Backbone as a ProteinNet text record, in pm:
[ID]
protein_1_A
[PRIMARY]
XXXXXXXXXXXXXXXXXXXXXXXXXXXXXXXXXXXXXXXXXXXXXXXXXXXXXXXXXXXXXXXXXXXXXXXXXXXXXXXXXXXXXXXXXXXXXXXXXXXXXXXXXXXXXXXXXXXXXXXXXXXXXXXXXXXXXXXXXXXXXXXXXXXXXXXXXXXXXXXXXXXX
[TERTIARY]
10870.4	10738.7	10692	10714.4	10678	10744.5	10873.4	10947	10889.2	10836	10779.7	10647.1	10564.2	10440.9	10470.2	10577.9	10617.9	10655.3	10737.4	10780.6	10667.2	10564	10450.3	10364.2	10361.5	10289	10348.6	10480.6	10558.6	10541.1	10535	10516.6	10377.8	10274.4	10139.7	10135.3	10209.7	10211.1	10282.9	10383.8	10452.2	10365.1	10288.9	10196.2	10077.9	10043.8	9928.8	9970.7	10093.1	10141.9	10161.8	10208.4	10229.2	10141.5	10013.6	9915.5	9969.4	9939.6	9993.9	9903.1	9939.4	9857.4	9952	9998.3	10085.5	9988.6	10042.9	9962.6	9945.8	9919.6	9891.7	9751.1	9709.7	9578.5	9478.9	9522.9	9421	9482.5	9395	9434	9527.7	9504.9	9588.3	9729.5	9739.2	9873.4	9940	9869.7	9921.8	9982	9902.2	9945.5	10063.7	10064.9	10175.1	10301.9	10292.6	10409.3	10457.6	10364.7	10402.3	10472	10424.2	10488.7	10624.1	10635.3	10759.8	10864.5	10828.7	10916	10957.5	10859.6	10884.8	10976.7	10972.3	11056.4	11203.5	11230.2	11359.9	11450.1	11574.2	11668	11719.1	11717.8	11764	11912.5	12000	12130.6	12137.9	12145.4	12138.3	12238.6	12303.6	12408.7	12345	12337.5	12266.3	12370.2	12369.5	12457.2	12398.1	12452.1	12404.2	12422.5	12509.9	12527	12400.4	12324.8	12202	12077.4	12078.6	11956.6	11973.5	11872.6	11860.6	11778.2	11822.5	11736.6	11618.9	11496.9	11383.2	11330.1	11360.9	11341	11463.7	11479.1	11595.8	11603.5	11506.9	11502.5	11444.9	11425.3	11364.6	11461.6	11488.9	11574.6	11511.6	11519.7	11451.9	11551.5	11514.4	11585	11468	11485.7	11375.2	11371.3	11489.5	11497.9	11615.5	11592.4	11469	11406.9	11272.6	11209.1	11259.6	11303.5	11354	11348.7	11323.1	11306.8	11369.1	11436.2	11479	11420.1	11357	11296.6	11313.2	11347.9	11348.1	11270.8	11209.4	11134.7	11107.2	11099.2	11064.8	10908	10849.9	10711.1	10672.5	10559.5	10519.2	10444.5	10524	10462.7	10562.7	10511.4	10600.8	10630.7	10732.9	10771.6	10656.3	10589	10486.5	10366.2	10330.8	10227.5	10256.9	10387.6	10424.8	10422.2	10468.3	10463.1	10320.8	10229.2	10087.6	10038.3	10066	10025.6	10089.3	10216.6	10280.4	10227.9	10198	10140.2	9998.7	9924.2	9782.6	9760.5	9862.4	9854.2	9804	9687.6	9638.8	9598.2	9648.2	9622.4	9624.6	9521.3	9510	9616.4	9665.2	9773.6	9908.6	9924.5	10049.8	10049.3	10116.5	10112.7	10232.5	10201.5	10307.3	10360.8	10495.7	10564.2	10616.7	10661.6	10718.5	10709.5	10702.5	10699.4	10746.6	10785	10826.2	10929.3	11015.3	11129.4	11253.2	11362.8	11500	11593.8	11716.7	11829.2	11913.3	11937.4	12024.5	12121.8	12251.1	12355.9	12339.9	12295.4	12280.3	12156.1	12065.5	11941	11818.6	11725.9	11594.8	11517.7	11472	11391.4	11267.9	11165	11043.2	11070.8	11016.1	11031.5	10901.8	10892.6	10784.7	10833.6	10820	10859.4	10746.5	10736.9	10626.1	10643.4	10538.7	10532.2	10408.3	10432.5	10319.1	10337.4	10235.9	10246.1	10234	10308.8	10302.2	10328.6	10236.5	10256.3	10265.2	10203.5	10205.6	10333.7	10412.6	10537.9	10523.8	10575.5	10572.5	10702.7	10692.7	10801.7	10813.9	10944.5	10971.7	10993.9	10940.2	10932.9	10996.7	11070.6	11120.2	11096.9	11037.6	11014.3	11072.3	11140.1	11204.9	11154.7	11137.3	11095.1	11194.8	11249.4	11347.6	11306	11298.6	11267.5	11378.1	11332.8	11420.3	11417.5	11285.1	11260.4	11119.3	11063.7	10943.1	10820.4	10824.1	10719.9	10750.7	10865.5	10906.4	10979.9	10953.4	11025.9	11085.3	11182.2	11238.5	11190.8	11129.4	11086	11176.1	11213.4	11297.6	11224	11211.3	11133.1	11228.7	11239.4	11322.3	11237.8	11226.2	11144.9	11235.4	11218.7	11295.8	11208.9	11213.4	11139	11185.5	11090.2	11123.5	11199.8	11310.3	11394.3	11507.1	11520.8	11625.3	11756.6	11863.5	11996	12015.9	12091.4	12110.7	12182.8	12254.9	12323.6	12219.4	12094.4	11992.6	11947.2	11928.7	11889.4	12000.7	12129.2	12241.8	12246.9	12225.1	12229.8	12125.5	12008.7	11895	11943.2	12000.4	12047.6	12158.7	12245	12356.9	12290.1	12188	12121.9	12052.1	11989	11915.5	12022.4	12134.8	12243.5	12290	12287	12346.3	12251.2	12117.7	12027.7	11996.9	12009	11986.8	12120.5	12131.7	12259	12223	12313.4	12293.2	12308.1
9028.6	9094.6	9047.6	8916.3	8862.6	8935.2	8975.5	9039.6	9174.6	9250.6	9369.4	9353.6	9259.1	9227.6	9188	9104.4	9055.2	9182.2	9273.5	9389.8	9483	9491.7	9575	9508.7	9377.4	9305.9	9340.2	9338.6	9364.9	9515.1	9597.7	9741.4	9760.7	9687.2	9693	9645.5	9533.2	9470.9	9572.3	9636.5	9737.4	9850.4	9900.8	10011.5	9967.1	9837.9	9794.2	9799.9	9754.4	9752.5	9900	9985.2	10128.2	10217.5	10230.4	10320.5	10463	10544.4	10680.2	10780.7	10817.2	10915.2	11020.7	11105.9	11223.9	11319.8	11414.9	11522.9	11643.9	11618.4	11730.6	11749.9	11860.8	11910.2	11821.1	11767.2	11699.7	11569.3	11479.6	11350	11364.1	11453.6	11481.1	11519.3	11605.6	11645.1	11525.1	11445.7	11325.1	11230.4	11208.8	11122.5	11183.2	11309.9	11376.5	11361.3	11384	11370.8	11230.8	11124.3	10983.5	10952.9	10991.4	10965.2	11029	11147.2	11217.9	11144	11107.9	11030.4	10896.9	10825.2	10691.2	10691.4	10803.8	10810.9	10857.9	10900.1	10935.7	10808.6	10823.1	10717.8	10695.9	10570.6	10540.8	10475.8	10519.8	10472.3	10336.5	10223.9	10090.3	10005	9921.1	9827.1	9692.9	9651.4	9522.1	9439	9311.4	9216.8	9198.7	9260.5	9261.6	9132.5	9043	8908.5	8822.5	8865.9	8788.7	8855.6	8990.5	9067.3	9161.7	9180.4	9272.1	9386.5	9510.6	9633.5	9644.9	9664.5	9686.2	9831.1	9893.5	10040.4	10083.9	10206.3	10261.2	10199.6	10160.7	10108.9	9965.7	9903.6	9765.7	9669.3	9557.5	9457.9	9321.6	9243.7	9110.7	9006.3	8884.1	8763.3	8676.2	8614.7	8540.1	8402.6	8339.8	8205.6	8184	8173.4	8166.9	8311.4	8313.1	8442.2	8515.2	8631.4	8718.4	8862.4	8950.7	9088.8	9173.4	9280.5	9382.5	9512.9	9581.6	9718.1	9810.8	9937.6	10039.7	10155.1	10231.4	10350.8	10437.7	10564.7	10662.8	10683.6	10684.6	10700.1	10817.9	10892	11005.1	10965.7	10924.4	10877.5	10893.3	10926.1	10942.3	10799.5	10787	10660	10606	10702.9	10659.7	10606.6	10670.6	10613	10484.3	10470.3	10340.8	10231.5	10264.8	10163.9	10111.6	10208.3	10171.6	10079.2	10109.1	10039.2	9891.8	9886	9756.2	9669.5	9736.2	9656.5	9613.5	9697	9665.5	9582.9	9574.7	9506.8	9370.6	9341.1	9206.4	9189.7	9095.9	9072.9	8915.8	8869.9	8727	8675	8767.9	8728.6	8728.8	8793.8	8805.2	8741.7	8633.5	8570.6	8614.8	8693.2	8746.5	8642.6	8640.8	8552.3	8623.2	8750.5	8834.3	8973.9	9066	9209.8	9287.2	9407.2	9485.5	9580.8	9623.3	9710.8	9640.6	9679.1	9629.3	9734.7	9711	9800.1	9728.3	9799.1	9747	9859.7	9827.6	9925	10057.2	10033.8	10141.3	10230.8	10182.8	10260.5	10179.5	10252.9	10188.6	10161.7	10044.3	10011	9932.6	9956.2	9867.3	9754.6	9639.2	9522.3	9436.6	9369.1	9264.1	9155	9037.6	8910.9	8826.3	8764	8667.8	8604.9	8542.6	8469	8525.2	8520.3	8560.2	8462.9	8475.5	8392.5	8486.6	8453.5	8533.7	8433.1	8431.3	8347.9	8199.5	8158.8	8023.3	7984.4	8085.9	8061.7	8122.2	8052.5	8103.1	8174.3	8297.7	8383.3	8418.6	8416.3	8477.2	8628.5	8709.1	8849.7	8915.1	9018.3	9099	9242	9315.1	9455.5	9533.9	9636.7	9732.3	9869.6	9946.1	10087.2	10167.6	10271.3	10362.9	10506.2	10586.7	10723.8	10801.3	10886	10974.6	11111.4	11158.9	11288.5	11262.8	11370	11347.7	11311.6	11332	11302	11203.8	11143.6	11053.2	10935.6	10814.4	10693.2	10629.9	10546.9	10460.1	10325.2	10261.3	10126.9	10042.6	9923.5	9829.6	9703	9637.5	9510.2	9414.1	9299.4	9187	9067.1	9000.6	8877.5	8771.7	8648.1	8542.1	8415	8338.9	8219.6	8123.5	8054.8	7956.3	7842.5	7810.1	7704.8	7752.8	7885.1	7934.4	7924.7	7924.8	7925.2	8041.4	8012.8	8108.8	8236	8234	8356.1	8461.7	8427.3	8524.9	8597.2	8517.2	8579.9	8667.5	8619.6	8702.4	8832.9	8824.7	8943	9040.6	8998.1	9082.2	9145	9068.3	9126.8	9233	9202.1	9311.3	9433.2	9423.2	9532.7	9617.7	9546.9	9616.8	9688.9	9633.3	9693	9823.7	9819.3	9934.2	10051.5	10034	10145.3	10180.9	10090.7	10122.4	10171.6	10300.3	10357.3	10489.4	10527.4	10654.3	10777.8
8489.4	8524.2	8653.8	8687.5	8816.5	8936.1	8905.7	9009.6	9045.5	8943.9	8972.2	9051.2	9009.8	9079.7	9225.9	9242.6	9376.5	9462.1	9395.4	9469.9	9507.6	9417.6	9451.3	9560.2	9557.9	9668.2	9803.8	9801.6	9926.9	9969.5	9877.3	9906.6	9965.1	9904.7	9971.7	10110.3	10131.3	10265.1	10358.5	10321.9	10402.4	10435.7	10335.7	10358.9	10446.4	10434.7	10520.2	10663.8	10693.3	10827.1	10875.8	10790.7	10834	10745.1	10789.5	10721.1	10729	10629.4	10623.1	10690.2	10819.2	10886	10937.9	10855.9	10889.4	10954.7	11022.7	11086.1	10991.1	10863.6	10768	10749.6	10692.2	10687.6	10604.7	10491.7	10402.1	10364.6	10317.6	10260.8	10146.6	10069.2	9951.2	9986.4	10088.3	10144.7	10203.5	10268	10330	10224.7	10118.6	10013.4	9935.8	9916.5	9846.2	9927.9	10062.3	10141.2	10148.4	10153.7	10157	10033.2	9915.6	9789.6	9778.1	9825.8	9820.5	9897.6	10029	10115.3	10062.9	10009.1	9954.6	9834	9766.2	9647.2	9677.2	9793.2	9841.2	9840.9	9793	9794.1	9937.2	9990	10112.1	10101.9	10178.5	10180.8	10232.6	10142	10183.8	10103	10173.4	10112.4	10087.9	9960.4	9930	9850.8	9880.2	9803.8	9666.1	9568.7	9432.3	9359.1	9421.8	9362.8	9398.6	9500.7	9536.4	9499.6	9500.5	9480.2	9356.8	9285.5	9170.1	9208	9179	9208.2	9106.7	9165	9076.6	9085.4	9201.2	9212.4	9305.1	9320.8	9396.3	9539.9	9603	9739	9755.1	9634.8	9638.9	9564.6	9625.2	9565.2	9576.5	9468.3	9471.5	9427.6	9469.9	9415.7	9370.5	9253.7	9192.9	9247.8	9265.7	9307.1	9403.3	9531.8	9603.7	9601.5	9626.7	9641	9762.6	9746.5	9859.1	9821	9915	9890.7	10004	9961.9	10060.8	10013.3	10103.4	10068.8	10193.9	10159.1	10255.1	10210	10293.2	10259.5	10381.6	10353	10454.6	10452	10570.9	10578.4	10672.1	10645.1	10714.6	10842	10942	11063.3	11180	11299.3	11412	11462.2	11540.7	11606.6	11691.9	11766.6	11855.9	11780.8	11663.2	11573.1	11520.9	11474.8	11416.4	11525.4	11652.2	11764.1	11787	11788.3	11812.3	11700.6	11581.5	11464.5	11461.2	11497.5	11497.2	11607.2	11724.6	11835.7	11815.2	11736.1	11710.8	11577.8	11499	11371.6	11373.6	11301.8	11290.5	11144.6	11071.5	10930.6	10914.9	10856.9	10832	10734.4	10648.9	10547.3	10609.6	10723.7	10786.8	10934	10948.5	11083.8	11173	11270.8	11356.4	11450.2	11447.7	11543.7	11661.9	11646.7	11743.6	11704.5	11795.2	11771.9	11899.8	11884.1	12001.9	11968.7	12064.1	12051.1	12089.1	12020.4	12053.8	12011.4	12048.5	12008.6	11905.6	11792.4	11682.3	11651.6	11665.7	11636.5	11718.3	11844.4	11937.9	11910	11829.3	11788.9	11835.5	11894.1	11934.9	11803.6	11783.3	11662.1	11704.9	11628.4	11641.6	11547	11579.8	11489.7	11491.6	11385.8	11373.2	11282.8	11330.2	11254.2	11234.7	11126.7	11096.3	10952.1	10914	10789.6	10703.5	10573.1	10482.9	10358.4	10271.9	10146.5	10025.1	9925.6	9799.4	9687.4	9589.5	9475	9512.3	9620	9664.9	9741.7	9778.4	9849.6	9991.5	10093.7	10229.1	10247.7	10303	10330.1	10471.3	10517	10653.9	10636.3	10720.5	10714.6	10828.2	10810.5	10920.3	10879.5	10974.4	10947.1	11066.7	11032.8	11127.5	11102.6	11203.3	11200.6	11285.7	11227.8	11302.1	11276.6	11396.5	11382.4	11313.4	11216.6	11144.6	11214.9	11232.1	11308.5	11371.1	11427.3	11507.2	11424.8	11288.2	11203.6	11086.8	11096	10987.2	11044	10981.7	11018.9	10889.9	10917.5	10805.6	10826.1	10726.3	10734.3	10651.6	10712.1	10645.8	10645.1	10526.8	10515.9	10443.9	10509.5	10450.6	10444.3	10329.6	10318.1	10247.9	10294.3	10227.4	10230.7	10123.4	10112.4	10221.3	10282.7	10385.6	10327.4	10392.6	10342.3	10248.1	10218.4	10132.4	10199.3	10130.3	10170.4	10274	10379.7	10488.6	10442.3	10323.3	10279.8	10243.4	10210.3	10177.6	10307.2	10411.3	10541.9	10594.2	10580	10619.1	10545.2	10411	10329.6	10371.2	10409.1	10460.4	10590.4	10680	10808.9	10783	10692.2	10658.9	10601.4	10516	10457.3	10570.3	10662.9	10773.8	10856.2	10884.9	10958.5	10889.8	10754.2	10682.3	10686.6	10714	10725	10866.7	10960.1	11106.9	11166.6	11178.2	11225.1	11296.3	11384.9	11455.3	11366.5
[MASK]
++++++++++++++++++++++++++++++++++++++++++++++++++++++++++++++++++++++++++++++++++++++++++++++++++++++++++++++++++++++++++++++++++++++++++++++++++++++++++++++++++++

């Protein structure tokens, strides 16, 4: 049960970073589109020896605490860029943010630390444009001090979704 709460905490953190502001007519339409996009399966390769699936796009490890999550969001790359650059949250301490190229693709990124259930986590967030009104968000979190294989598994999972 803790895994599910932990996954929902991470989902809330991801949604906090990327608020849902699609260019649709009403808030209900925006929410419906967001829910539809977030429920779509993302093609992601995750080391299932280290992570257990809790939803189709969310994988967790209980000990050490680590999470891999991918989701589509109803937001343009420009909107996502503005939000990542303007994002300030006392619960998330940003170490670095900006744009870089991964696998030949321009991505937005933000790295920092957060706390969940009394554990400090290193966080990496990537945002990739899918089309003019949709982005793919990738979130990887791992407990500070965890074995390097968890960080490597998160990097491999990110590389599996960030592609031309």
